[in-house]
Tab-separated table of C-alpha atoms and ligand atoms in Angstrom:
chain	number	residue	atom	x	y	z
A	268	GLY	CA	11.257	0.385	15.253
A	269	LEU	CA	7.892	1.341	16.617
A	270	ASP	CA	6.864	0.977	20.229
A	271	LEU	CA	3.273	0.108	19.426
A	272	LEU	CA	1.193	-0.788	16.391
A	273	THR	CA	-2.568	-0.973	16.590
A	274	PHE	CA	-5.204	-1.457	13.919
A	275	GLY	CA	-8.969	-1.498	13.573
A	276	GLU	CA	-11.725	0.860	12.508
A	277	ALA	CA	-11.540	4.544	13.309
A	278	LEU	CA	-14.957	6.180	13.370
A	279	VAL	CA	-16.207	9.690	12.947
A	280	SER	CA	-18.197	10.297	16.104
A	281	LEU	CA	-21.022	12.842	16.054
A	282	ARG	CA	-21.950	13.872	19.561
A	283	ALA	CA	-25.248	15.369	20.653
A	284	ALA	CA	-25.437	17.196	23.977
A	285	GLY	CA	-28.908	15.749	24.659
A	286	PRO	CA	-31.205	13.042	23.192
A	287	LEU	CA	-30.640	12.468	19.456
A	288	ALA	CA	-34.374	12.407	18.795
A	289	ALA	CA	-34.514	16.022	19.979
A	290	GLY	CA	-32.041	17.170	17.317
A	291	GLY	CA	-29.742	20.113	17.894
A	292	ALA	CA	-26.046	20.633	17.265
A	293	LEU	CA	-23.637	17.741	16.761
A	294	THR	CA	-19.891	17.996	17.287
A	295	MET	CA	-17.434	15.912	15.276
A	296	HIS	CA	-14.730	13.810	16.929
A	297	LEU	CA	-12.399	10.957	16.122
A	298	ALA	CA	-13.409	7.702	17.843
A	299	GLY	CA	-12.434	4.057	17.775
A	300	ALA	CA	-10.954	2.074	20.627
A	301	GLU	CA	-7.649	1.399	18.823
A	302	ALA	CA	-7.194	5.036	17.805
A	303	ASN	CA	-7.855	5.999	21.441
A	304	VAL	CA	-5.101	3.651	22.622
A	305	ALA	CA	-2.676	4.933	19.972
A	306	ILE	CA	-3.303	8.532	21.009
A	307	GLY	CA	-2.924	7.686	24.703
A	308	LEU	CA	0.542	6.261	24.042
A	309	ALA	CA	1.598	8.957	21.570
A	310	ARG	CA	0.739	11.670	24.136
A	311	LEU	CA	3.210	9.995	26.505
A	312	GLY	CA	5.938	10.092	23.871
A	313	HIS	CA	5.849	6.487	22.635
A	314	ARG	CA	6.346	5.857	18.912
A	315	THR	CA	2.955	4.621	17.812
A	316	ALA	CA	1.176	3.786	14.554
A	317	TRP	CA	-2.405	2.991	13.605
A	318	ALA	CA	-3.313	0.878	10.567
A	319	GLY	CA	-6.659	0.350	8.889
A	320	ARG	CA	-8.828	1.422	5.956
A	321	VAL	CA	-10.310	4.882	5.824
A	322	SER	CA	-12.608	6.408	3.213
A	323	GLU	CA	-11.070	8.445	0.395
A	324	ASP	CA	-13.388	11.391	1.102
A	325	GLU	CA	-13.210	14.329	3.537
A	326	LEU	CA	-14.256	12.171	6.488
A	327	GLY	CA	-11.334	9.834	5.895
A	328	GLY	CA	-9.154	12.898	5.561
A	329	TYR	CA	-10.432	14.111	8.918
A	330	VAL	CA	-9.549	10.799	10.606
A	331	LEU	CA	-5.989	10.951	9.249
A	332	ARG	CA	-5.601	14.597	10.182
A	333	GLU	CA	-6.615	13.916	13.799
A	334	LEU	CA	-4.282	10.922	14.127
A	335	ARG	CA	-1.376	12.867	12.621
A	336	ALA	CA	-2.075	15.850	14.852
A	337	GLU	CA	-1.766	13.571	17.880
A	338	GLY	CA	1.545	12.165	16.646
A	339	VAL	CA	0.225	8.755	15.594
A	340	GLY	CA	1.907	7.263	12.496
A	341	VAL	CA	-0.433	6.627	9.559
A	342	ASP	CA	2.088	5.445	6.947
A	343	HIS	CA	0.343	2.106	6.472
A	344	VAL	CA	-3.238	3.306	6.277
A	345	THR	CA	-5.175	2.233	3.155
A	346	ARG	CA	-7.569	4.739	1.519
A	347	ASP	CA	-10.757	3.155	0.177
A	348	PRO	CA	-12.348	4.997	-2.769
A	349	GLU	CA	-15.455	2.778	-2.818
A	350	ARG	CA	-16.722	2.686	0.749
A	351	PRO	CA	-17.925	5.359	3.175
A	352	ALA	CA	-16.504	6.338	6.561
A	353	GLY	CA	-17.918	4.522	9.574
A	354	LEU	CA	-20.021	6.862	11.699
A	355	MET	CA	-21.106	6.746	15.285
A	356	PHE	CA	-23.789	8.935	16.832
A	357	LEU	CA	-23.408	9.491	20.539
A	358	GLU	CA	-26.227	10.938	22.604
A	359	ARG	CA	-26.194	12.036	26.188
A	360	ARG	CA	-29.575	10.493	26.990
A	361	THR	CA	-29.390	11.448	30.679
A	362	ALA	CA	-26.548	12.824	32.803
A	363	ASP	CA	-25.491	9.249	33.570
A	364	LEU	CA	-26.410	7.447	30.363
A	365	THR	CA	-24.616	7.812	27.054
A	366	ARG	CA	-25.954	5.809	24.115
A	367	VAL	CA	-24.252	4.904	20.854
A	368	ARG	CA	-25.775	4.297	17.421
A	369	TYR	CA	-23.506	3.027	14.644
A	370	HIS	CA	-23.634	3.624	10.895
A	371	ARG	CA	-20.705	1.398	10.041
A	372	ALA	CA	-22.025	-1.642	8.118
A	373	GLY	CA	-20.192	-1.777	4.766
A	374	SER	CA	-17.782	0.976	5.808
A	375	ALA	CA	-14.203	1.374	4.568
A	376	GLY	CA	-12.891	0.274	7.970
A	377	SER	CA	-14.983	-2.894	8.003
A	378	ALA	CA	-13.391	-4.047	4.704
A	379	LEU	CA	-10.009	-4.462	6.446
A	380	SER	CA	-8.061	-7.452	5.077
A	381	VAL	CA	-4.749	-9.247	5.637
A	382	GLU	CA	-3.275	-7.341	2.676
A	383	ASP	CA	-3.984	-4.023	4.410
A	384	LEU	CA	-1.973	-5.101	7.465
A	385	ARG	CA	0.968	-6.843	5.761
A	386	PRO	CA	3.215	-3.738	5.397
A	387	ALA	CA	2.586	-2.556	8.971
A	388	LEU	CA	3.322	-6.003	10.425
A	389	ALA	CA	6.458	-6.311	8.271
A	390	ALA	CA	7.721	-3.010	9.698
A	391	GLY	CA	7.302	-4.486	13.197
A	392	ALA	CA	6.673	-3.059	16.680
A	393	HIS	CA	7.410	-4.057	20.274
A	394	VAL	CA	3.696	-4.226	21.067
A	395	LEU	CA	0.727	-5.162	18.870
A	396	HIS	CA	-2.582	-3.969	20.302
A	397	LEU	CA	-5.871	-5.301	18.988
A	398	THR	CA	-9.455	-5.323	20.152
A	399	GLY	CA	-12.414	-7.662	19.996
A	400	ILE	CA	-14.231	-5.011	17.976
A	401	THR	CA	-12.287	-5.566	14.732
A	402	PRO	CA	-13.139	-9.277	14.266
A	403	ALA	CA	-16.839	-8.379	14.627
A	404	LEU	CA	-16.744	-6.093	11.573
A	405	SER	CA	-16.558	-8.594	8.665
A	406	ASP	CA	-15.112	-11.979	7.653
A	407	SER	CA	-12.039	-10.328	6.123
A	408	ALA	CA	-11.483	-8.174	9.231
A	409	ARG	CA	-11.778	-11.291	11.406
A	410	GLU	CA	-9.145	-13.095	9.326
A	411	ALA	CA	-6.906	-9.991	9.334
A	412	THR	CA	-7.111	-9.810	13.134
A	413	ARG	CA	-6.243	-13.482	13.599
A	414	TRP	CA	-3.396	-13.241	11.074
A	415	ALA	CA	-1.926	-10.131	12.690
A	416	ALA	CA	-2.081	-11.644	16.197
A	417	GLU	CA	-0.425	-14.855	15.024
A	418	THR	CA	2.257	-13.055	12.967
A	419	ALA	CA	3.160	-10.632	15.767
A	420	SER	CA	3.272	-13.314	18.466
A	421	ARG	CA	5.541	-15.493	16.259
A	422	SER	CA	7.892	-12.552	15.762
A	423	GLY	CA	8.180	-12.088	19.539
A	424	ALA	CA	6.069	-8.935	19.903
A	425	LEU	CA	3.918	-8.496	22.988
A	426	VAL	CA	0.335	-8.989	21.787
A	427	CYS	CA	-2.377	-7.254	23.826
A	428	LEU	CA	-6.018	-8.252	23.270
A	429	ASP	CA	-8.539	-5.792	24.642
A	430	VAL	CA	-11.875	-7.665	24.599
A	431	ASN	CA	-14.166	-4.613	24.185
A	432	HIS	CA	-17.409	-6.525	23.596
A	433	ARG	CA	-19.799	-4.496	21.425
A	434	ALA	CA	-23.287	-5.985	21.812
A	435	ARG	CA	-24.565	-3.957	18.851
A	436	LEU	CA	-22.130	-5.804	16.548
A	437	TRP	CA	-22.510	-9.468	17.541
A	438	THR	CA	-23.909	-11.833	20.158
A	439	ARG	CA	-21.942	-13.051	23.158
A	440	ASP	CA	-21.823	-16.579	21.712
A	441	ALA	CA	-20.478	-15.335	18.362
A	442	ALA	CA	-17.906	-13.185	20.176
A	443	ARG	CA	-16.779	-16.055	22.424
A	444	ALA	CA	-16.288	-18.413	19.461
A	445	VAL	CA	-13.836	-15.937	17.892
A	446	LEU	CA	-12.234	-14.251	20.915
A	447	THR	CA	-11.388	-17.385	22.920
A	448	PRO	CA	-9.043	-18.777	20.225
A	449	LEU	CA	-7.701	-15.257	19.541
A	450	ALA	CA	-6.685	-14.899	23.211
A	451	GLY	CA	-4.251	-17.780	22.721
A	452	TYR	CA	-1.950	-15.439	20.745
A	453	ALA	CA	-1.965	-12.760	23.445
A	454	SER	CA	0.486	-12.063	26.285
A	455	VAL	CA	-1.886	-9.527	27.854
A	456	VAL	CA	-5.689	-9.847	27.890
A	457	VAL	CA	-7.839	-6.939	29.113
A	458	ALA	CA	-11.523	-7.488	29.918
A	459	SER	CA	-14.176	-6.032	32.170
A	460	GLU	CA	-15.753	-8.459	34.668
A	461	ASP	CA	-18.698	-9.224	32.392
A	462	GLU	CA	-16.483	-9.579	29.297
A	463	LEU	CA	-14.123	-12.131	30.836
A	464	GLU	CA	-16.447	-15.046	30.046
A	465	LEU	CA	-16.023	-14.212	26.319
A	466	VAL	CA	-12.420	-15.479	26.386
A	467	GLY	CA	-13.255	-18.737	28.169
A	468	GLU	CA	-15.831	-21.484	28.491
A	469	PRO	CA	-19.470	-20.328	28.516
A	470	GLY	CA	-20.536	-19.539	32.066
A	471	ALA	CA	-17.042	-20.071	33.531
A	472	ASP	CA	-16.280	-17.882	36.559
A	473	GLU	CA	-13.338	-15.468	36.869
A	474	PRO	CA	-10.850	-17.875	38.516
A	475	ALA	CA	-11.592	-20.571	35.920
A	476	VAL	CA	-11.242	-18.259	32.911
A	477	VAL	CA	-8.041	-16.738	34.307
A	478	ALA	CA	-6.503	-20.149	35.078
A	479	ALA	CA	-7.259	-21.381	31.556
A	480	LEU	CA	-5.748	-18.230	29.973
A	481	LEU	CA	-2.572	-18.467	32.081
A	482	ASP	CA	-2.326	-22.178	31.121
A	483	ARG	CA	-2.507	-21.234	27.449
A	484	GLY	CA	0.468	-18.864	27.794
A	485	VAL	CA	-1.200	-15.526	28.534
A	486	GLU	CA	1.135	-13.755	30.987
A	487	THR	CA	-1.173	-11.091	32.420
A	488	VAL	CA	-4.965	-10.958	32.652
A	489	LEU	CA	-6.305	-7.512	33.534
A	490	VAL	CA	-9.883	-7.333	34.793
A	491	THR	CA	-11.206	-3.778	34.780
A	492	LEU	CA	-13.716	-2.845	37.504
A	493	GLY	CA	-14.696	0.714	36.574
A	494	ALA	CA	-14.797	2.950	39.663
A	495	ASP	CA	-13.411	0.029	41.703
A	496	GLY	CA	-10.116	-0.079	39.795
A	497	ALA	CA	-8.706	-3.314	38.391
A	498	ARG	CA	-7.306	-6.750	39.201
A	499	ALA	CA	-4.181	-8.125	37.519
A	500	TYR	CA	-3.552	-11.859	37.438
A	501	THR	CA	-0.180	-13.418	36.654
A	502	ARG	CA	1.346	-16.797	37.506
A	503	ASP	CA	2.538	-15.139	40.746
A	504	GLY	CA	-1.013	-14.399	41.909
A	505	VAL	CA	-3.399	-11.460	41.864
A	506	ARG	CA	-2.773	-7.780	42.548
A	507	GLU	CA	-5.443	-5.094	42.903
A	508	ALA	CA	-5.271	-1.417	41.996
A	509	ALA	CA	-7.808	1.160	43.214
A	510	ALA	CA	-9.193	3.753	40.806
A	511	LEU	CA	-8.204	7.372	41.448
A	512	PRO	CA	-10.978	9.366	43.129
A	513	VAL	CA	-11.942	11.736	40.301
A	514	THR	CA	-15.388	13.058	39.391
A	515	ALA	CA	-16.505	11.062	36.361
A	516	VAL	CA	-18.081	13.182	33.629
A	517	ASP	CA	-17.714	10.810	30.635
A	518	THR	CA	-16.747	7.157	30.942
A	519	VAL	CA	-16.500	6.441	27.185
A	520	GLY	CA	-12.864	5.672	26.374
A	521	ALA	CA	-11.901	4.826	29.978
A	522	GLY	CA	-11.058	1.222	29.141
A	523	ASP	CA	-8.911	2.304	26.197
A	524	ALA	CA	-7.070	4.775	28.426
A	525	PHE	CA	-6.494	2.053	31.040
A	526	THR	CA	-4.968	-0.219	28.393
A	527	ALA	CA	-2.827	2.609	26.982
A	528	GLY	CA	-1.510	3.333	30.480
A	529	TYR	CA	-0.696	-0.309	31.142
A	530	LEU	CA	1.163	-0.650	27.826
A	531	SER	CA	3.005	2.638	28.387
A	532	GLY	CA	4.214	1.279	31.728
A	533	HIS	CA	5.320	-1.911	30.007
A	534	LEU	CA	7.258	0.059	27.376
A	535	ASP	CA	8.898	2.093	30.166
A	536	GLY	CA	9.982	-1.117	31.928
A	537	LEU	CA	7.834	-0.552	35.040
A	538	ASP	CA	6.965	-3.447	37.357
A	539	LEU	CA	3.382	-4.687	37.607
A	540	ALA	CA	2.474	-2.217	40.378
A	541	GLY	CA	3.854	0.658	38.280
A	542	ARG	CA	2.050	-0.496	35.130
A	543	LEU	CA	-1.238	-0.707	37.042
A	544	ARG	CA	-0.675	2.717	38.579
A	545	ARG	CA	-0.163	4.222	35.117
A	546	ALA	CA	-3.237	2.338	33.839
A	547	VAL	CA	-5.592	3.661	36.540
A	548	THR	CA	-4.055	7.126	36.149
A	549	LEU	CA	-4.897	7.267	32.429
A	550	GLY	CA	-8.342	5.811	33.168
A	551	ALA	CA	-8.930	8.617	35.665
A	552	PHE	CA	-7.936	11.301	33.157
A	553	ALA	CA	-10.300	9.763	30.586
A	554	VAL	CA	-13.366	9.720	32.866
A	555	ALA	CA	-12.667	13.141	34.366
A	556	GLY	CA	-12.826	14.883	30.958
A	557	HIS	CA	-15.178	14.888	27.990
A	558	GLY	CA	-14.464	12.902	24.833
A	559	ASP	CA	-12.895	9.477	24.230
A	560	TRP	CA	-9.269	10.701	24.342
A	561	GLU	CA	-9.179	14.509	24.403
A	562	ALA	CA	-8.474	14.670	28.165
A	563	LEU	CA	-5.572	12.161	28.163
A	564	PRO	CA	-2.351	13.454	29.739
A	565	ARG	CA	0.971	14.375	28.245
A	566	ARG	CA	3.950	12.894	30.060
A	567	ASP	CA	4.550	16.048	32.111
A	568	GLU	CA	0.915	15.861	33.307
A	569	LEU	CA	1.043	12.265	34.571
A	570	SER	CA	1.423	13.290	38.210
A	571	LEU	CA	-1.373	15.917	38.150
A	572	LEU	CA	-3.846	13.619	39.913
A	573	ASP	CA	-1.363	12.200	42.453
A	574	ASP	CA	-2.512	14.276	45.422
A	575	LEU	CA	-6.236	13.619	45.113
A	576	GLN	CA	-7.789	12.362	48.332
A	577	PRO	CA	-10.881	10.160	48.313
A	578	GLY	CA	-14.138	11.933	49.243
B	1453	LIG	O1	-13.962	2.530	23.649
B	1453	LIG	C1	-14.549	3.616	23.007
B	1453	LIG	C2	-15.089	3.103	21.721
B	1453	LIG	O2	-16.174	2.288	21.981
B	1453	LIG	C3	-15.527	4.154	20.776
B	1453	LIG	O3	-14.500	5.054	20.510
B	1453	LIG	C4	-16.072	3.593	19.502
B	1453	LIG	O4	-14.507	1.909	18.879
B	1453	LIG	C5	-15.643	2.234	19.086
B	1453	LIG	C6	-16.681	1.229	18.944
B	1453	LIG	O5	-16.570	0.429	18.035
B	1453	LIG	O6	-17.606	1.212	19.733
């Protein structure tokens, strides 16, 4: 069987080197948090598949070509002849500020339904990865996400929910109402510090949200801290991992890389310290290179950053 199945919306990302309002050349890339995670794992040699709906046109063809080229299985992808590809424009507004503009309402990916995911879930995988982006896309995508999480957790798969709040898609209250129940199906929950409150009671602090998640059967809560690394909570307590001291040139995709590294460590049978080490290593590769996933390491490159010294 597969090591990891993930699903969601893959986007065609059009990147401008400067402000979008100034025009100029755009470059075309595959984006989408779940596709980024799938590629991160496939580069490390794990058997990985991505499921979702893609447009029937050239842009959908491009998405499939990129996933295949990276070794991600696309056997259970649905082609949609009616709806367009979801697009994302990314502008480098300043050296430190990247802004995103979506053209994804009514897209092929947003029409995801339970029926689209049934064959992929029937084929099974050790790990099911999902994000809090997919349930924000449409009612049918929300139901598909809940169904997939429930089905995979019943079958004994490790379910990983990566919160990934997208403020341009829904409000924090709408996200919390959907993501808090969804977290109950997960063994691993990944959230940044400010996202954690979206899988708990409104206004609850980190210890309270973590305690409630662990009570509900979540085994590991990973709180990502950007340049400060991450904290991992389990029933045995909390463990911290520092980020690797790389020069950050592009932070988009760092969270996805972190999650891919953690899950790769899990699939390799590493202990918590080893899983965290792999997670911060992939995060470092992602921020040190341009693009969501282009800079992610192959297995023989994993130790490339080991000798970096802070400062
Ligand atoms: O994590 C990176 C993603 O945000 C990007 O690839 C696009 O999935 C995406 C989204 O919906 O924002």
